Every structure is written in structure tokens, then in C-alpha cells.
CSV table of C-alpha atoms in Angstrom, one decimal:
chain,number,residue,atom,x,y,z
A,1,UNK,CA,2.7,1.8,-15.1
A,2,UNK,CA,0.6,-0.2,-12.4
A,3,UNK,CA,-2.5,1.8,-11.4
A,4,UNK,CA,-3.3,1.1,-7.7
A,5,UNK,CA,-6.3,2.5,-6.0
A,6,UNK,CA,-5.4,4.2,-2.7
A,7,UNK,CA,-7.4,2.4,-0.1
A,8,UNK,CA,-9.9,1.6,-2.9
A,9,UNK,CA,-12.2,4.0,-4.4
A,10,UNK,CA,-13.2,6.0,-1.4
A,11,UNK,CA,-15.3,8.5,-3.1
A,12,UNK,CA,-18.0,5.8,-3.6
A,13,UNK,CA,-17.7,3.8,-0.3
A,14,UNK,CA,-15.7,4.1,3.0
A,15,UNK,CA,-12.1,3.6,2.4
A,16,UNK,CA,-10.5,0.1,3.0
A,17,UNK,CA,-13.9,-1.7,2.6
A,18,UNK,CA,-14.9,-4.4,0.3
A,19,UNK,CA,-17.2,-1.9,-1.5
A,20,UNK,CA,-14.4,0.5,-2.0
A,21,UNK,CA,-12.2,-2.3,-3.5
A,22,UNK,CA,-15.0,-3.5,-5.8
A,23,UNK,CA,-15.6,0.1,-7.1
A,24,UNK,CA,-11.8,0.6,-7.7
A,25,UNK,CA,-11.5,-2.6,-9.7
A,26,UNK,CA,-14.7,-1.9,-11.7
A,27,UNK,CA,-13.3,1.4,-13.0
A,28,UNK,CA,-10.1,-0.3,-14.3
A,29,UNK,CA,-7.4,0.0,-11.5
A,30,UNK,CA,-4.9,-2.9,-11.8
A,31,UNK,CA,-4.5,-3.1,-7.9
A,32,UNK,CA,-5.5,-1.9,-4.5
A,33,UNK,CA,-3.6,-0.4,-1.7
A,34,UNK,CA,-4.7,-1.1,1.8
A,35,UNK,CA,-3.6,-0.8,5.4
A,36,UNK,CA,-3.3,-3.6,7.9
A,37,UNK,CA,-3.4,-3.3,11.6
A,38,UNK,CA,-4.0,-5.8,14.4
A,39,UNK,CA,-7.1,-5.7,16.5
A,40,UNK,CA,-7.2,-6.4,20.1
A,41,UNK,CA,-8.3,-10.0,19.5
A,42,UNK,CA,-5.5,-10.6,17.0
A,43,UNK,CA,-7.3,-10.1,13.7
A,44,UNK,CA,-5.6,-8.6,10.7
A,45,UNK,CA,-8.0,-5.7,9.9
A,46,UNK,CA,-7.9,-3.1,7.2
A,47,UNK,CA,-8.0,0.4,8.7
A,48,UNK,CA,-5.6,3.3,8.3
A,49,UNK,CA,-5.6,5.4,11.3
A,50,UNK,CA,-3.9,4.5,14.6
A,51,UNK,CA,-6.8,6.0,16.6
A,52,UNK,CA,-10.4,5.4,16.1
A,53,UNK,CA,-13.1,8.0,15.8
A,54,UNK,CA,-13.7,7.4,19.5
A,55,UNK,CA,-10.3,8.5,20.4
A,56,UNK,CA,-9.3,5.0,21.3
A,57,UNK,CA,-6.2,3.1,20.0
A,58,UNK,CA,-7.3,0.7,17.3
A,59,UNK,CA,-5.0,-1.9,18.8
A,60,UNK,CA,-7.0,-1.9,21.9
A,61,UNK,CA,-10.4,-2.4,20.1
A,62,UNK,CA,-12.1,-5.5,18.8
A,63,UNK,CA,-13.1,-5.6,15.2
A,64,UNK,CA,-16.8,-5.4,16.3
A,65,UNK,CA,-16.1,-2.4,18.5
A,66,UNK,CA,-14.2,-0.7,15.7
A,67,UNK,CA,-17.0,-1.4,13.2
A,68,UNK,CA,-19.6,0.1,15.5
A,69,UNK,CA,-17.6,3.2,16.0
A,70,UNK,CA,-17.0,3.6,12.3
A,71,UNK,CA,-20.6,2.8,11.2
A,72,UNK,CA,-19.5,0.1,8.8
A,73,UNK,CA,-18.0,-3.4,9.0
A,74,UNK,CA,-14.3,-3.2,9.0
A,75,UNK,CA,-13.0,-6.1,6.9
A,76,UNK,CA,-10.3,-8.5,7.6
A,77,UNK,CA,-7.2,-9.0,5.2
A,78,UNK,CA,-8.5,-12.5,4.6
A,79,UNK,CA,-11.9,-11.5,3.5
A,80,UNK,CA,-10.4,-9.0,1.1
A,81,UNK,CA,-8.0,-11.3,-0.4
A,82,UNK,CA,-10.6,-14.0,-0.7
A,83,UNK,CA,-13.2,-11.5,-2.3
A,84,UNK,CA,-10.7,-10.4,-4.9
A,85,UNK,CA,-8.2,-13.1,-5.5
A,86,UNK,CA,-7.1,-11.9,-8.9
A,87,UNK,CA,-6.3,-8.3,-8.0
A,88,UNK,CA,-2.9,-6.9,-7.3
A,89,UNK,CA,-2.7,-6.0,-3.7
A,90,UNK,CA,-0.3,-3.5,-2.1
A,91,UNK,CA,-0.5,-4.3,1.6
A,92,UNK,CA,0.8,-1.7,3.8
A,93,UNK,CA,1.9,-2.9,7.2
A,94,UNK,CA,1.1,-0.1,9.5
A,95,UNK,CA,1.8,-1.7,12.9
A,96,UNK,CA,4.8,-3.9,14.0
A,97,UNK,CA,2.5,-6.0,16.0
A,98,UNK,CA,0.8,-7.1,12.8
A,99,UNK,CA,4.1,-8.3,11.1
A,100,UNK,CA,4.2,-11.7,12.4
A,101,UNK,CA,0.5,-12.7,11.8
A,102,UNK,CA,0.7,-10.9,8.4
A,103,UNK,CA,3.6,-13.0,7.3
A,104,UNK,CA,2.1,-16.2,8.5
A,105,UNK,CA,-1.0,-15.6,6.5
A,106,UNK,CA,0.8,-14.5,3.4
A,107,UNK,CA,3.2,-17.5,3.6
A,108,UNK,CA,0.3,-19.8,3.1
A,109,UNK,CA,-0.6,-17.9,-0.1
A,110,UNK,CA,2.9,-17.7,-1.7
A,111,UNK,CA,2.7,-18.2,-5.5
A,112,UNK,CA,-1.1,-17.8,-5.7
A,113,UNK,CA,-1.6,-14.0,-5.3
A,114,UNK,CA,-0.3,-10.8,-6.6
A,115,UNK,CA,1.0,-9.1,-3.5
A,116,UNK,CA,3.3,-6.3,-2.6
A,117,UNK,CA,4.1,-5.7,1.0
A,118,UNK,CA,5.3,-2.3,2.1
A,119,UNK,CA,5.8,-0.4,5.2
A,120,UNK,CA,7.2,2.8,6.8
A,121,UNK,CA,8.7,0.4,9.4
A,122,UNK,CA,11.8,-0.3,7.2
A,123,UNK,CA,13.3,-2.6,9.8
A,124,UNK,CA,10.5,-5.1,9.1
A,125,UNK,CA,10.9,-5.3,5.5
A,126,UNK,CA,14.1,-7.5,5.2
A,127,UNK,CA,12.4,-10.0,7.3
A,128,UNK,CA,9.4,-10.0,5.3
A,129,UNK,CA,11.5,-10.3,2.0
A,130,UNK,CA,13.2,-13.3,3.3
A,131,UNK,CA,10.1,-15.0,4.7
A,132,UNK,CA,7.7,-14.3,1.8
A,133,UNK,CA,7.7,-15.2,-2.0
A,134,UNK,CA,6.1,-11.6,-2.7
A,135,UNK,CA,7.7,-8.4,-3.6
A,136,UNK,CA,8.4,-6.0,-0.7
A,137,UNK,CA,9.1,-2.3,-0.5
A,138,UNK,CA,10.1,0.7,1.5
A,139,UNK,CA,7.8,3.7,1.9
A,140,UNK,CA,9.8,6.8,1.6
A,141,UNK,CA,8.3,10.0,3.0
A,142,UNK,CA,11.5,12.1,3.0
A,143,UNK,CA,14.2,13.0,0.6
A,144,UNK,CA,17.3,11.0,1.7
A,145,UNK,CA,20.7,12.8,1.9
A,146,UNK,CA,22.2,9.9,-0.2
A,147,UNK,CA,20.2,7.1,-1.7
A,148,UNK,CA,22.7,4.5,-0.4
A,149,UNK,CA,21.9,5.4,3.2
A,150,UNK,CA,18.3,4.2,2.4
A,151,UNK,CA,19.2,1.1,0.3
A,152,UNK,CA,22.2,-0.2,2.0
A,153,UNK,CA,20.1,-2.6,4.3
A,154,UNK,CA,17.9,-3.7,1.4
A,155,UNK,CA,20.6,-4.7,-1.0
A,156,UNK,CA,21.1,-8.2,0.3
A,157,UNK,CA,17.4,-9.1,0.0
A,158,UNK,CA,16.4,-9.9,-3.6
A,159,UNK,CA,12.6,-9.4,-3.0
A,160,UNK,CA,13.1,-6.0,-1.3
A,161,UNK,CA,13.4,-4.0,-4.5
A,162,UNK,CA,10.5,-1.6,-4.5
A,163,UNK,CA,10.5,2.1,-3.3
A,164,UNK,CA,7.3,3.8,-2.7
A,165,UNK,CA,7.9,7.6,-2.9
A,166,UNK,CA,5.8,10.4,-1.6
A,167,UNK,CA,5.4,12.8,-4.5
A,168,UNK,CA,7.2,15.6,-2.7
A,169,UNK,CA,10.2,13.5,-1.7
A,170,UNK,CA,11.2,12.1,-5.1
A,171,UNK,CA,13.3,13.6,-7.9
A,172,UNK,CA,14.6,12.4,-11.2
A,173,UNK,CA,18.2,11.8,-9.9
A,174,UNK,CA,17.0,9.6,-7.1
A,175,UNK,CA,14.7,7.6,-9.5
A,176,UNK,CA,17.5,7.0,-12.0
A,177,UNK,CA,19.8,6.0,-9.3
A,178,UNK,CA,17.3,3.6,-7.9
A,179,UNK,CA,16.6,2.2,-11.4
A,180,UNK,CA,20.3,1.6,-11.9
A,181,UNK,CA,20.5,-0.5,-8.7
A,182,UNK,CA,17.6,-2.7,-9.8
A,183,UNK,CA,14.8,-1.0,-7.7
A,184,UNK,CA,11.4,-0.2,-9.0
A,185,UNK,CA,9.9,3.1,-8.1
A,186,UNK,CA,6.2,3.6,-7.0
A,187,UNK,CA,4.7,6.9,-6.0
A,188,UNK,CA,1.7,8.3,-4.0
A,189,UNK,CA,0.6,11.7,-3.1
A,190,UNK,CA,0.0,13.2,-6.6
A,191,UNK,CA,-3.0,15.4,-6.4
A,192,UNK,CA,-3.8,16.9,-9.9
A,193,UNK,CA,-3.7,16.1,-13.5
A,194,UNK,CA,-0.2,17.8,-14.0
A,195,UNK,CA,1.3,15.7,-11.0
A,196,UNK,CA,-0.1,12.5,-12.3
A,197,UNK,CA,1.3,13.3,-15.9
A,198,UNK,CA,4.7,14.0,-14.4
A,199,UNK,CA,4.5,10.4,-12.8
A,200,UNK,CA,4.1,8.9,-16.2
A,201,UNK,CA,6.8,11.0,-17.8
A,202,UNK,CA,9.3,10.1,-15.0
A,203,UNK,CA,8.7,6.4,-15.8
A,204,UNK,CA,7.3,5.4,-12.5
A,205,UNK,CA,6.6,1.6,-12.3
A,206,UNK,CA,3.4,2.3,-10.4
A,207,UNK,CA,1.2,5.1,-9.0
A,208,UNK,CA,-1.1,4.8,-6.0
A,209,UNK,CA,-3.8,7.3,-6.3
A,210,UNK,CA,-7.2,8.5,-5.2
A,211,UNK,CA,-7.9,10.0,-8.7
A,212,UNK,CA,-8.9,7.5,-11.4
A,213,UNK,CA,-9.8,10.4,-13.7
A,214,UNK,CA,-6.1,11.6,-13.7
A,215,UNK,CA,-4.7,8.2,-14.8
A,216,UNK,CA,-7.3,7.7,-17.7
A,217,UNK,CA,-10.0,5.7,-15.9
A,218,UNK,CA,-13.6,6.4,-15.3
A,219,UNK,CA,-14.5,8.3,-12.3
A,220,UNK,CA,-17.8,6.4,-11.5
A,221,UNK,CA,-17.8,2.7,-10.6
A,222,UNK,CA,-19.9,0.3,-12.8
A,223,UNK,CA,-23.1,-0.8,-11.5
A,224,UNK,CA,-22.7,-4.2,-9.6
């Protein structure tokens, strides 16, 4: 089971920063989940929320303006990938406007990185799967009426074989059906020891978590 730090280890540094990523890797996480948006000047920046602390759309702010409002330097995706080239990266595409520049950047890196691209914007993932040499996945916040209603459009695309389930949306029947169709199941949203243990018992291929202590890792990062 791949252990992936949700936005880095944010208990020791602001989420989605190089410091949070370094902390996550130092305690033993296999990889890092991070969020990509596009700044007003067209940079791929790592920031989760659509609206900044100033109440402004992130897409309408420069990286410098966003960094000033947050009180730390908001990193670019390129900076993060260059800083930790051997890490497994789960890059969540948050905004459709970032899709084309993200694919252009990752296309240059094909074969040289461990990358998974995921999104709630399911319509973007078939294009990503056909454009890139990396694994792609659909984020699933809801429990579908039928699994085929979710996977029908993904089936023709061989690199689109990951489902990232919210903890409350998944169940054993869905996981087994997805596995039988050749999909790999990841999960996020587990919040305590029992829920993380359930993820392991259900045979999840990966868990995206804020809690290193619930997946057998140290809580505190090593001194850098």
C-alpha cells in the first residue's frame, strides 16, 4: 500500500510547501499529494483553496500576491518536482485552466518521474491519460449508483486506471468490482486508527493521509 502525505506533512509546516513535503518524506511517506492551480500570470502553483485568505480568487492573483497574503512562499510545481525528483507525486488538478500547462510540463518529464495525475474534473482525465506517460485517476466523492456509470468513459484509456475514493463513498463491493476491471483503488479522508486499519484490510493500493502515526510512521520529521 502506497503511503502518500496529504499536501505534505502540514502539522510541521504550511500545507503544500517544500518544507511540508520534506517533512513528509523524512518520516517515511512514499509520496506526496499536492494541489495545482494556475496563477494570474500563468504559473502552476501549489495551493488547495479556490479563494485566498483575502477573499480573492486565486486565479486572479499573482504568485507574489498569494504568497504575501498567506505569509509564506507559495511554491510552483516545477520547484517541487525539482526539489524532490525521486518522490512519488500525486498531482491533483484543481482547475480546468491549469490542465493544458500541466500536461505540457509533465509531457517533458515523461519516463523520468513517478507521477499520478488525478482530478474531480473527470472530463479532463481521458485527455491527460492519452497525452501523458503517467498514471491518471478519477477522484470519487460520491457513491455511484452503479460502478459502470463512473468507469464507462475511462475504460478505453489504458493509463486511466486509478480511482481515488473518499472514505465515506467506498465499500467492499465497489472495490472488488473496480479491481476485477483492472482499476487500482486509493483512498483519502480516513481520520483515526480504526479507519486507517480498515484501508489496509480492504487491500487499498494507496492511502492519502494527514496521519503518519496511523500508518506506522513517525509523527515528527527528522532534523534537516
